[in-house]
Short mmCIF file of C-alpha atoms in Angstrom, two decimals:
data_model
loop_
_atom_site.label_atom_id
_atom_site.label_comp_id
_atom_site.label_asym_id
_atom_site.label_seq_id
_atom_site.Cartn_x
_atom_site.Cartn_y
_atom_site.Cartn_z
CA UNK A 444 -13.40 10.57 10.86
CA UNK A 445 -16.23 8.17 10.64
CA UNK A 446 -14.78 4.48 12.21
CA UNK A 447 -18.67 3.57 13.42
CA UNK A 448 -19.44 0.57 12.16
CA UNK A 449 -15.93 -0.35 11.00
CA UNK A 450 -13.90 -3.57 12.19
CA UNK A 451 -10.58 -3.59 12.90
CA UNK A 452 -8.79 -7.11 11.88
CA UNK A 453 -5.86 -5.25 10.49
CA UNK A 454 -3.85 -2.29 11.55
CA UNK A 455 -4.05 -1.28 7.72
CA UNK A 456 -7.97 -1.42 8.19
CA UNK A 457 -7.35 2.52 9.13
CA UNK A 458 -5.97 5.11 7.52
CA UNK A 459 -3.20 7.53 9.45
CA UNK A 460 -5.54 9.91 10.04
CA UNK A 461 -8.06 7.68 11.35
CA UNK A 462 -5.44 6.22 13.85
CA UNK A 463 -5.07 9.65 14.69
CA UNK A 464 -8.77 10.56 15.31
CA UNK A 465 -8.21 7.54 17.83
CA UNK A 466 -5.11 8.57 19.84
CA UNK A 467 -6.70 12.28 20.17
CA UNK A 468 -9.97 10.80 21.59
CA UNK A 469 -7.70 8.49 23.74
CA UNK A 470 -5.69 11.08 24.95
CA UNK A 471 -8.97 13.42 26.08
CA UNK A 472 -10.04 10.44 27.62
CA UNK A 473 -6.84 10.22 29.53
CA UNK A 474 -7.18 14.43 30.15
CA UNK A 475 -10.81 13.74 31.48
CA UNK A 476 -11.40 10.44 32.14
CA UNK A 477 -15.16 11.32 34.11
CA UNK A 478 -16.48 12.91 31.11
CA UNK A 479 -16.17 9.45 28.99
CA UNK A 480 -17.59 7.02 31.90
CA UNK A 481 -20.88 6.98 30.91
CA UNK A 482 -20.87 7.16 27.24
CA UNK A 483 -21.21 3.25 26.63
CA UNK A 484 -24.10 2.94 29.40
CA UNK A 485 -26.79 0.12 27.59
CA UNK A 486 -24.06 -0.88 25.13
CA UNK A 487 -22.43 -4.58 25.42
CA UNK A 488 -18.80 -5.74 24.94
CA UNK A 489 -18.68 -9.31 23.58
CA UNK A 490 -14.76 -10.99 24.49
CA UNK A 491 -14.90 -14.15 22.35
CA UNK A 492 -11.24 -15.64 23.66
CA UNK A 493 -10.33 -18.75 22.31
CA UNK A 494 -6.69 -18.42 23.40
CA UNK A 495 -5.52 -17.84 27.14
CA UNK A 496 -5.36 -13.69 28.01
CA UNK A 497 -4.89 -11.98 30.65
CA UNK A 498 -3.89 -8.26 29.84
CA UNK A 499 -5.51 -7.85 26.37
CA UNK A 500 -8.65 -9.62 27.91
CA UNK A 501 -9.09 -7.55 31.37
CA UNK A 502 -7.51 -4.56 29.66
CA UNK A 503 -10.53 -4.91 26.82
CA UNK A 504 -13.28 -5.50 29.93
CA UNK A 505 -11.87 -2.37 31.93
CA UNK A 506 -12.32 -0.21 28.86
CA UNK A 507 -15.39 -1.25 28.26
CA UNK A 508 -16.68 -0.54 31.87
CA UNK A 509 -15.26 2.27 32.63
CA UNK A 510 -16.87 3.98 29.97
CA UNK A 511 -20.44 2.71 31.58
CA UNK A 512 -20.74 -0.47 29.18
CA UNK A 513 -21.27 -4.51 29.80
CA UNK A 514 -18.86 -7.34 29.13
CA UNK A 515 -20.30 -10.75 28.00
CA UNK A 516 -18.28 -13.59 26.73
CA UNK A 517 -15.87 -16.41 27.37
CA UNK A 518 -12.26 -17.05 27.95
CA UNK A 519 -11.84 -20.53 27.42
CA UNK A 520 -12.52 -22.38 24.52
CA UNK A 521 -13.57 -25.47 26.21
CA UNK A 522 -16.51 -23.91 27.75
CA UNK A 523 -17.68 -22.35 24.81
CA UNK A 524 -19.95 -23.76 21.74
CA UNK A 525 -16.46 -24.34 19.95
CA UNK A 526 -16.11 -27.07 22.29
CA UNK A 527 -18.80 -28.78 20.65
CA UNK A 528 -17.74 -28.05 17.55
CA UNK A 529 -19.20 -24.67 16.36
CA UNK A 530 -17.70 -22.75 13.98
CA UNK A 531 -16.68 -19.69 14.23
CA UNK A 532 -19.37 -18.41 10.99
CA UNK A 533 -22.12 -18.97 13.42
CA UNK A 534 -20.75 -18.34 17.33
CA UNK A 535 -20.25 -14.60 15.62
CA UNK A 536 -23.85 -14.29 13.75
CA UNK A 537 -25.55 -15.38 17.35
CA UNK A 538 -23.32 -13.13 19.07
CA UNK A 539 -24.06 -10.13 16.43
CA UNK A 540 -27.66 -10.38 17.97
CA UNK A 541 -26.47 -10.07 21.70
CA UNK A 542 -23.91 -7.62 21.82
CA UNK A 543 -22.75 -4.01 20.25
CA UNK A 544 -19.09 -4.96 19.75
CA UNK A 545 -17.17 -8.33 19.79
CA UNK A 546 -13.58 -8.65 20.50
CA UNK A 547 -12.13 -11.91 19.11
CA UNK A 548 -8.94 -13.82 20.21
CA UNK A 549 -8.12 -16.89 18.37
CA UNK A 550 -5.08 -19.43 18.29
CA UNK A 551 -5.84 -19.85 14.25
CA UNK A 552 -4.52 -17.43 11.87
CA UNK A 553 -7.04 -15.16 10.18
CA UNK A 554 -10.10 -15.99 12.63
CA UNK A 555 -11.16 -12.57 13.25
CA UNK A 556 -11.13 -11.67 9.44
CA UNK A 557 -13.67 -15.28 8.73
CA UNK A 558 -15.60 -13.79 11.56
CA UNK A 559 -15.92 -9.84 10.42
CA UNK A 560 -17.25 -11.78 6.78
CA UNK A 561 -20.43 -12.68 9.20
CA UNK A 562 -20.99 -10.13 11.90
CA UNK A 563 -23.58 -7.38 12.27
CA UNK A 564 -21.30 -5.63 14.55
CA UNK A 565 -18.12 -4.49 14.47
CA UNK A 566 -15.09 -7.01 14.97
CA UNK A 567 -12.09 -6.38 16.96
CA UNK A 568 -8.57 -8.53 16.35
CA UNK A 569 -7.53 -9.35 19.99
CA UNK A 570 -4.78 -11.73 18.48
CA UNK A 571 -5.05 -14.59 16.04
CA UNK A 572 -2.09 -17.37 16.25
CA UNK A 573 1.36 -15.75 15.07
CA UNK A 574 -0.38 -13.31 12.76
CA UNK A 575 -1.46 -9.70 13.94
CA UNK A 576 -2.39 -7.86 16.82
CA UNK A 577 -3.70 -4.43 15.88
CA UNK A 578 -5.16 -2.94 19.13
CA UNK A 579 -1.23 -3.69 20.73
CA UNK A 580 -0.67 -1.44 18.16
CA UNK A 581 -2.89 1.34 18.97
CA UNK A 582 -1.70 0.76 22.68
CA UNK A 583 2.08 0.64 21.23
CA UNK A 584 1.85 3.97 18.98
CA UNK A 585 -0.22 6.04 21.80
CA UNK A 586 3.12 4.95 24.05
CA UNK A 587 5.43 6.43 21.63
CA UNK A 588 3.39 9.39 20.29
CA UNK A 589 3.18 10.22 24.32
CA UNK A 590 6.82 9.14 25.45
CA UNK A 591 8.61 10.04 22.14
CA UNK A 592 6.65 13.01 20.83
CA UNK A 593 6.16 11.63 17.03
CA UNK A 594 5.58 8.43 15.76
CA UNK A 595 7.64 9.42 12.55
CA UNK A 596 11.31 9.85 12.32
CA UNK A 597 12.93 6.86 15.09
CA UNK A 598 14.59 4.17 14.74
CA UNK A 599 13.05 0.90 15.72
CA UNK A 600 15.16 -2.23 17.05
CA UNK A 601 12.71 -5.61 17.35
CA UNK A 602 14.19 -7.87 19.53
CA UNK A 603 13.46 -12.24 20.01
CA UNK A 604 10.56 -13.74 18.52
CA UNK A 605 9.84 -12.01 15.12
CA UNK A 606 8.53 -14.82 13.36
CA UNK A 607 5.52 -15.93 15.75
CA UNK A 608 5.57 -12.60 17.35
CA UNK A 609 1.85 -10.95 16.58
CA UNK A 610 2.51 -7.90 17.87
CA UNK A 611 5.81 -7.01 16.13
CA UNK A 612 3.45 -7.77 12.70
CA UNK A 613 1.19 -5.17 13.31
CA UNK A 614 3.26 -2.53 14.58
CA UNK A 615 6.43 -2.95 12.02
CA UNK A 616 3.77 -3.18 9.51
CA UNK A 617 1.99 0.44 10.80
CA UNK A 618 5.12 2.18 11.23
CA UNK A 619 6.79 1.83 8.29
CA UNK A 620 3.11 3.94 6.70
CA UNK A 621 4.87 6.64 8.77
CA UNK A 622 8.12 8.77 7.57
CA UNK A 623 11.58 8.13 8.27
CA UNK A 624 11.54 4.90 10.99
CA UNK A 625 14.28 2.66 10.46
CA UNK A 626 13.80 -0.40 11.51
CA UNK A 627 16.91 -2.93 13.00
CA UNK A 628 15.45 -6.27 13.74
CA UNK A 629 17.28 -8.75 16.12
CA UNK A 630 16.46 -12.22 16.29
CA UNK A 631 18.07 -15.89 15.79
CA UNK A 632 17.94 -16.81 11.97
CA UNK A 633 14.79 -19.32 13.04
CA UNK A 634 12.89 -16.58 14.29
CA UNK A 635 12.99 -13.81 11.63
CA UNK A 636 10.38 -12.08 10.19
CA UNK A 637 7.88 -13.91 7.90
CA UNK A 638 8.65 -13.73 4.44
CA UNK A 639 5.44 -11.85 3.72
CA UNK A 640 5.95 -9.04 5.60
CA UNK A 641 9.80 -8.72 4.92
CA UNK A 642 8.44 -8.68 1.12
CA UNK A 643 6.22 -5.74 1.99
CA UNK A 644 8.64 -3.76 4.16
CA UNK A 645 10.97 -4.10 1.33
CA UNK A 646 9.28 -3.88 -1.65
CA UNK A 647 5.69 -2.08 -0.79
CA UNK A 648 6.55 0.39 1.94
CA UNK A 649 10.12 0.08 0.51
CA UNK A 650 11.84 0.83 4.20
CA UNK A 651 15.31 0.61 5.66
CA UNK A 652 15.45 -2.73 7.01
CA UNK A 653 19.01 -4.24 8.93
CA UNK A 654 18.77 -7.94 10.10
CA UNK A 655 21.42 -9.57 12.40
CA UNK A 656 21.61 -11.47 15.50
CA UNK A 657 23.55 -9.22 18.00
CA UNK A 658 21.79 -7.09 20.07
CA UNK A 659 25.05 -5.22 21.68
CA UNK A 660 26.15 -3.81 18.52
CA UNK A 661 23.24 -2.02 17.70
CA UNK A 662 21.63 -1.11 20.78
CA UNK A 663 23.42 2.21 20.87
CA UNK A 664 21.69 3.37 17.70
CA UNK A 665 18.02 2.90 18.66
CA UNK A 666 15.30 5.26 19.52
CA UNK A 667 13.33 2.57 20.61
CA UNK A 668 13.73 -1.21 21.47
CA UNK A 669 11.02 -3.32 21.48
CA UNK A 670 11.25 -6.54 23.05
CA UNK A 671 9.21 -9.40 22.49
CA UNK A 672 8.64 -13.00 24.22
CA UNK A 673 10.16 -16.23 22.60
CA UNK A 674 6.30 -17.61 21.81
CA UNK A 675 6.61 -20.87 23.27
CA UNK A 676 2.73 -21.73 22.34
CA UNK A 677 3.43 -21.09 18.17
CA UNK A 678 6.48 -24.34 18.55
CA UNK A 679 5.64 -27.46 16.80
CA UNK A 680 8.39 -28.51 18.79
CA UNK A 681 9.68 -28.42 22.55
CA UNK A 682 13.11 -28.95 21.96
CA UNK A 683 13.16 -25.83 19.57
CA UNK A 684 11.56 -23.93 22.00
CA UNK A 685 14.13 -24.67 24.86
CA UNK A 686 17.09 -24.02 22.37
CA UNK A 687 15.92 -20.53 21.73
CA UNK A 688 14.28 -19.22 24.83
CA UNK A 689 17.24 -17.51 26.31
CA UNK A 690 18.32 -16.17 23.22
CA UNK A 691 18.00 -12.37 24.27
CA UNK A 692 18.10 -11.32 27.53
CA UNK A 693 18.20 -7.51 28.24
CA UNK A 694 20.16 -6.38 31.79
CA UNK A 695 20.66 -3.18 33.04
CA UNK A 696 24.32 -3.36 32.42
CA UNK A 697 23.09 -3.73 28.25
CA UNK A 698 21.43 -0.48 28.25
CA UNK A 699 24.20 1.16 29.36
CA UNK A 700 25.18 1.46 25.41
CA UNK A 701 22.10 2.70 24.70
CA UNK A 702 20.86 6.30 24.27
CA UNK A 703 19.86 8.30 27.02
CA UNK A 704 16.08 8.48 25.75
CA UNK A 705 15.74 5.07 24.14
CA UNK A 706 12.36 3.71 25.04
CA UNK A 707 12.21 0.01 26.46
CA UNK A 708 8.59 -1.80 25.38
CA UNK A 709 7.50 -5.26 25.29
CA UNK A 710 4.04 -6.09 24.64
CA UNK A 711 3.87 -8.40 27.72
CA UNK A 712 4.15 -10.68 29.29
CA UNK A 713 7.79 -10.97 29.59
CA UNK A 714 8.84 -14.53 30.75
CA UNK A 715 12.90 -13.77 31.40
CA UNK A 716 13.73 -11.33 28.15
CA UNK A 717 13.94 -8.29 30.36
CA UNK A 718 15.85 -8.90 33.92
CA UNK A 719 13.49 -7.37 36.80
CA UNK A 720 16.85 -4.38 37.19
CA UNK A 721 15.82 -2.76 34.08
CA UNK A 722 11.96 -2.11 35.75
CA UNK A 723 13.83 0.75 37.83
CA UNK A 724 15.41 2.65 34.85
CA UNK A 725 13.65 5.37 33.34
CA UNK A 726 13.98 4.27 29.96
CA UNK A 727 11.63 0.66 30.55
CA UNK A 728 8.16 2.05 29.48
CA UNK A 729 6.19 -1.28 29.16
CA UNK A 730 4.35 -0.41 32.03
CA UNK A 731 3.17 2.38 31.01
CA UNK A 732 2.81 0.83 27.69
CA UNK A 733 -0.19 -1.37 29.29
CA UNK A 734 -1.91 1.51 31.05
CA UNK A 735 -2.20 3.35 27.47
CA UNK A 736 -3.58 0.29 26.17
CA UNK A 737 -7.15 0.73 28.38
CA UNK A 738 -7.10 4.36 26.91
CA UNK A 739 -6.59 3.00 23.23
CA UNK A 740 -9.09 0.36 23.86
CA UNK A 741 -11.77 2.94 25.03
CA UNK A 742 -11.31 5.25 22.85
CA UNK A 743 -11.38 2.35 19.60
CA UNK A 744 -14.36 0.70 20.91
CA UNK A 745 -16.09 4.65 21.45
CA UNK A 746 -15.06 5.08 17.62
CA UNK A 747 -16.23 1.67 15.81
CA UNK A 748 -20.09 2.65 18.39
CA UNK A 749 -20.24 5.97 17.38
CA UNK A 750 -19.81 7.68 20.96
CA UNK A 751 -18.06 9.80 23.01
CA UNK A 752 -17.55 12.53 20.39
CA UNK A 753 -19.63 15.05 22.18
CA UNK A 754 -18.46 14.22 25.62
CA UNK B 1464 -16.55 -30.55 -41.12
CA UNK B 1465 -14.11 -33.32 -39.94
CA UNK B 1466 -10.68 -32.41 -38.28
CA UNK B 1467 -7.78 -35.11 -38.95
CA UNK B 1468 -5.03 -35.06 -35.90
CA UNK B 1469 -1.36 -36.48 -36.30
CA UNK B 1470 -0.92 -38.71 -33.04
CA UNK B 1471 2.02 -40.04 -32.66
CA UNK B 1472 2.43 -43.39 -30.34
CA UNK B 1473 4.99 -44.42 -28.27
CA UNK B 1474 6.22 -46.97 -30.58
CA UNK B 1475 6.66 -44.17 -33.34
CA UNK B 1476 3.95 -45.09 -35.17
CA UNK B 1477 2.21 -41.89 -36.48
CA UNK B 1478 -1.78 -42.57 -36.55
CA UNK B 1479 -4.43 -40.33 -38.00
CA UNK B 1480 -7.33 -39.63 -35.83
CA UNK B 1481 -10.88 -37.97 -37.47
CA UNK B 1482 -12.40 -36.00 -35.07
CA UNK B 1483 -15.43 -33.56 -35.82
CA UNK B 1484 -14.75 -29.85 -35.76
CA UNK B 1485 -16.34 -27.79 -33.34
CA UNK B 1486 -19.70 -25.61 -34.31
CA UNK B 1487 -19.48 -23.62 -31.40
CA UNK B 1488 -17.31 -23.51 -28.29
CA UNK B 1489 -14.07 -23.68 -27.24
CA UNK B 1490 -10.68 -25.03 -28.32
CA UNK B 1491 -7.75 -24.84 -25.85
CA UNK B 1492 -4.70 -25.07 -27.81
CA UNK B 1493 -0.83 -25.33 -27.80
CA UNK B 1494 -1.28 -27.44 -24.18
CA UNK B 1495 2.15 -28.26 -23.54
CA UNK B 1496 2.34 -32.69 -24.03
CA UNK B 1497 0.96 -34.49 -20.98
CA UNK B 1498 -0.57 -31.30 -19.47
CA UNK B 1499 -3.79 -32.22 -21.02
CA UNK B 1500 -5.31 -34.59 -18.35
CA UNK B 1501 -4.54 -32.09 -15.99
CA UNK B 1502 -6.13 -29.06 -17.45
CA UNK B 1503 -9.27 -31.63 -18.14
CA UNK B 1504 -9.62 -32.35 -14.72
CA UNK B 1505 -9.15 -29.07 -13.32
CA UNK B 1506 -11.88 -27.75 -15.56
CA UNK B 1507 -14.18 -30.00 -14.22
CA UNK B 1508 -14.42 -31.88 -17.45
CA UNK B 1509 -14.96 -35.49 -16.70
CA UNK B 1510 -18.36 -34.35 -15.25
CA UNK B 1511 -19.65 -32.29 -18.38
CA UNK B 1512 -23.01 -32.92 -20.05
CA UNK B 1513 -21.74 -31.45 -22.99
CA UNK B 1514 -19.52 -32.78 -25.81
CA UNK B 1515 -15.83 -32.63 -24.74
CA UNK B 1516 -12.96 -33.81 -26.03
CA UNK B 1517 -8.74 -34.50 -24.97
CA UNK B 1518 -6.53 -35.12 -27.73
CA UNK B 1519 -3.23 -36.06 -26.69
CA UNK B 1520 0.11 -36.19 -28.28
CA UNK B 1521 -0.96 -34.36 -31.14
CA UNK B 1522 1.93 -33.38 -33.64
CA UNK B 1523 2.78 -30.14 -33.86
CA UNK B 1524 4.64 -28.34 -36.39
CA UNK B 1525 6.19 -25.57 -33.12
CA UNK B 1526 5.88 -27.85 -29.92
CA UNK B 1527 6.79 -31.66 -31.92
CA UNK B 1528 3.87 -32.70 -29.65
CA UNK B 1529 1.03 -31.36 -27.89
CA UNK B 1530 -2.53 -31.67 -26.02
CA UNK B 1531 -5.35 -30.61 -27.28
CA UNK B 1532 -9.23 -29.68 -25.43
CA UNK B 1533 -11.94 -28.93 -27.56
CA UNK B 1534 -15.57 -28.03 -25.57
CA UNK B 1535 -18.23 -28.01 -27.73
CA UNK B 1536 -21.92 -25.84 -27.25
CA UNK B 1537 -20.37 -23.75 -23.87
CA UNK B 1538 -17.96 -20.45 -23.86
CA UNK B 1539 -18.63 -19.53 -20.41
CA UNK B 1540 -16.27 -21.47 -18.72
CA UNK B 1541 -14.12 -19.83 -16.37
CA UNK B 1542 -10.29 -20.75 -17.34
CA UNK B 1543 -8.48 -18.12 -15.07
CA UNK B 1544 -5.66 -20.91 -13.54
CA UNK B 1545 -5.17 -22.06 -16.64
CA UNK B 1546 -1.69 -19.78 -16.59
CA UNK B 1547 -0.75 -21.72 -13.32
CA UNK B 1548 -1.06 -24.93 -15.03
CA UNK B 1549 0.43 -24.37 -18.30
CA UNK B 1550 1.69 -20.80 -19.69
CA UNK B 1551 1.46 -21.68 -23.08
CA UNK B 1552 -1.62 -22.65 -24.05
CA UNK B 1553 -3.78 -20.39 -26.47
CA UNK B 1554 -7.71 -20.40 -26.21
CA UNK B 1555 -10.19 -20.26 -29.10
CA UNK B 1556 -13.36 -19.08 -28.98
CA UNK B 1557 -15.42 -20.67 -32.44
CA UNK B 1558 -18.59 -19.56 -33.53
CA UNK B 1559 -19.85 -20.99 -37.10
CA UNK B 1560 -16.64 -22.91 -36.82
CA UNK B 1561 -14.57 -19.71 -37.54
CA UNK B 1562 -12.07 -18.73 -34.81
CA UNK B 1563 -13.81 -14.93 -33.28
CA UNK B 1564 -11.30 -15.21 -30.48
CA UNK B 1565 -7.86 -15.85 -29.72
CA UNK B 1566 -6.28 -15.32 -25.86
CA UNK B 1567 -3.12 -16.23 -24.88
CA UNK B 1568 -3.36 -16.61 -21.02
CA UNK B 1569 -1.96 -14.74 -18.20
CA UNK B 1570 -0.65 -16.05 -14.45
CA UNK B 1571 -4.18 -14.62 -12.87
CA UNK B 1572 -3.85 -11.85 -10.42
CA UNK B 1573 -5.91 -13.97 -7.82
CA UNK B 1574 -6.82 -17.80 -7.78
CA UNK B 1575 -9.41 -19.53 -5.72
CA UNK B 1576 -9.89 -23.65 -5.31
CA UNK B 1577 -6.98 -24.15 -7.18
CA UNK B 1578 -4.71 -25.20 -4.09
CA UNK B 1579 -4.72 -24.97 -0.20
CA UNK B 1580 -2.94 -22.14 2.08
CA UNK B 1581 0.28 -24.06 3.08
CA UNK B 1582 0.35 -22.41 6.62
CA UNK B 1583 -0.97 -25.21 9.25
CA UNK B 1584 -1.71 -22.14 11.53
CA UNK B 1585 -4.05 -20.58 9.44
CA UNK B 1586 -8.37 -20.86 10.01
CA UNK B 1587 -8.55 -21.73 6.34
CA UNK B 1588 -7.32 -25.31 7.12
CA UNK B 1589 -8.94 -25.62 10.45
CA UNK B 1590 -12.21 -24.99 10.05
CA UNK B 1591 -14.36 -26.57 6.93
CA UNK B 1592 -16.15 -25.19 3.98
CA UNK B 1593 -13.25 -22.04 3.88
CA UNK B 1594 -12.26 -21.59 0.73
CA UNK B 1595 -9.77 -18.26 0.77
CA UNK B 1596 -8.82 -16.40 -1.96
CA UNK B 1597 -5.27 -15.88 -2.75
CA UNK B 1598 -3.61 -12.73 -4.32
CA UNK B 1599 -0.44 -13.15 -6.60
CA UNK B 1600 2.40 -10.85 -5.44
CA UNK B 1601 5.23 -12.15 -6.76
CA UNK B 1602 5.59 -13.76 -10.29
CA UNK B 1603 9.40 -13.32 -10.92
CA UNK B 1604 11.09 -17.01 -10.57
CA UNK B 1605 8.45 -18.24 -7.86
CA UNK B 1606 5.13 -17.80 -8.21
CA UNK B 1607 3.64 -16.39 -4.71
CA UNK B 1608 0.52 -16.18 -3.42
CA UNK B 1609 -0.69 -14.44 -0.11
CA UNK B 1610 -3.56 -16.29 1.79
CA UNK B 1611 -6.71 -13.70 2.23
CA UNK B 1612 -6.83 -15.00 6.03
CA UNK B 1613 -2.97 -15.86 6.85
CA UNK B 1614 -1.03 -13.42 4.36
CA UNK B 1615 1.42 -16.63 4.68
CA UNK B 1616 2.85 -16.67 0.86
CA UNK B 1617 2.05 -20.10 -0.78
CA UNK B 1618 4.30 -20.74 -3.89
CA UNK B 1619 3.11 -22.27 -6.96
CA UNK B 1620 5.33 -24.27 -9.17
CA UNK B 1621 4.29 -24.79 -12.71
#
């Protein structure tokens, strides 16, 4: 597989076997992680963050160095050239001369794809607005391929926020291109999936697809549940926000319906969706879930430079 | 060669109007009554330097009334949203003043300019000079259109 070069703005921007290429290089890189620290020595990291990180941002920046490499860039709009108005067309053709790789984060929807239309080097999707979030995904599907065995054959429960929710997008979108996942999706009727991608589940990828608002009745069924963070930054409005923020809130005594080897994720961070009891129990993987995503970073930014192959 | 068109006025009065056939150009037909202006400005027209001209409220033997554009001296104008404006209009190409081409048109596969992504989220309407293309995915009932940047479906009402 050949990704040199390539951006990544959409999960669907890789084929299966070229997600695959990256969770074997990410998991020999996990196997033997001094044989990969130098491989990125002279190359440069650019983090263009528009929108407030702090995992996806330092998890991005500890790939990138411990694979030998720089990090250059902001994290705060306001002291950036956007501040005084650039746009984003010419922040990314300046920044195509300084670095080898640019990871972009933006609170506008479709950022990263107007930027890869004027780079020199490849784009990375760190998150734009309520839309996707394709390197979660990575970081989500190395979890489950490592935790679960296969990627193919579970079924998924997304619980809270699935309208704003970026990283439910991209990985409900991914896994239904693999066989037999189900998918059960849990939110309050204001917070269901967008129309677009409940259009494509149903009529491109043409998956099973169950909708409803009660989390206890179908926790018992799923392989996985993956809980997400009412997005209180995507609300027009604060009163909607406080009406719907407790709307799912997952206790140890919940899981106690569910299966034995259910995986708990959540992208992170968690505000109060997942009580602290539920950290001790086996089954709560999102932990783990955000050491995987330095692996999946490394070995994503390795494959769009061309590096690490030989190592 | 003259052309005489039935209009018919408000009042019921039924006028004829003498207008010159074309040589060479384009007639866009069957334009369903009152679409007319619409299609005229959407083409652009008001600003051509060519001969151009909107009948409206022609009679018509299937419609009762209709609009009629006739472009004289250009073919190569690019009529692609004319299904999202009005499904039923036929387009004539004339050469020598003989009809060499007749297209019924189609709800195009993918629009650009025509209208704005409806998602306030989305870069297209935060940033200027963005002009995203949009790709039809659903034509039964609604007309839907996902945003290049967004994917947010935009619907289009005829």
């Amino acid at each position: 597989m050949n990704l040199k070069g390539r951006h990544l703005i959409d999960p669907g921007d890789f084929s299966l076997l070229e997600l695959e290429s990256i969770f074997r290089l990410a998991e020999k890189i996990i196997e033997n992680k001094d044989e990969y620290s130098q491989i990125c020595k002279e190359k440069i990291l650019g983090t263009l963050f528009y929108e407030p990180s702090t995992r996806t941002r330092l998890s991005f920046e500890t790939a990138m160095l411990r694979m030998g490499g720089k990090v250059l860039g902001f994290s705060d709009a306001n002291v950036s050239s956007a501040a005084k108005g650039e746009n984003i067309a010419d922040t990314i053709r300046v920044l195509s001369a300084y670095a080898d790789v640019v990871v972009i984060r933006h609170p506008k929807e479709g950022a990263p794809r107007l930027a890869s239309k004027y780079s020199n080097i490849p784009v990375i999707n760190g998150g734009d607005g309520g839309h996707q979030h394709p390197t979660q995904t990575l970081t989500d599907l190395l979890t489950i391929k490592r935790l679960k065995g296969s990627i193919s054959g579970n079924t998924v429960g997304f619980c809270g926020d699935l309208k704003f929710g970026r990283t439910v997008h991209s990985l409900i979108k991914t896994l239904s291109r693999y066989p037999d996942n189900k998918f059960i999706l849990v939110s309050p009727e204001e917070l269901r999936l967008p129309d677009h991608l409940r259009h494509m589940l149903k009529n491109v990828a043409q998956v099973e697809i169950i909708e409803t608002e009660d989390l206890e009745t179908v926790i018992g069924s799923l392989d996985i549940l993956y809980m997400t963070r009412i997005q209180k930054e995507r609300f027009f409005n604060e009163a909607d926000y406080v009406r719907l923020k407790d709307s799912y809130i997952l206790t140890r005594n919940k899981l106690s319906e569910a299966k034995e080897d259910m995986l708990v994720m959540h992208p992170l961070p968690r505000v109060n969706e997942i009580s602290y009891d539920v950290d001790e129990d086996d089954r709560a993987a999102y932990f783990k879930q955000a050491e995987f995503g330095v692996y999946a970073r490394m070995a994503l930014i390795a494959a769009q430079l061309g590096v690490g192959n030989n190592a | 060669m003259q052309e005489w068109h039935l209009l018919q006025h408000n009042w019921g009065w039924v006028i004829m109007l003498k207008v010159e056939s074309i040589h060479y150009g384009i007639v866009i037909d069957h334009i369903t009554q009152g679409k007319g202006k619409k299609i005229f400005d959407k083409l652009n027209l008001g600003e051509a330097d060519f001969p151009v001209v909107l009948l409206r409220n022609v009679v018509s033997s299937k419609f009762g009334k209709k609009d009629i554009i006739k472009i004289e001296n250009r073919i190569d104008i690019d009529m692609t949203m004319l299904g999202l404006i009005d499904p039923n209009v036929t387009i004539n190409i004339v050469e020598d003043e003989k009809t060499i081409k007749k297209m019924k048109v189609e709800i195009p596969k993918e629009v650009q300019g025509l209208f704005k992504c409806k998602n306030p989220r989305c870069i297209s309407n935060a940033e200027d000079n963005i002009n995203p293309l949009f790709t039809l995915v659903k034509a039964n009932g609604t007309i839907e259109y996902s945003c290049e940047y967004c994917e947010e479906l935009t619907s289009y009402t005829l």
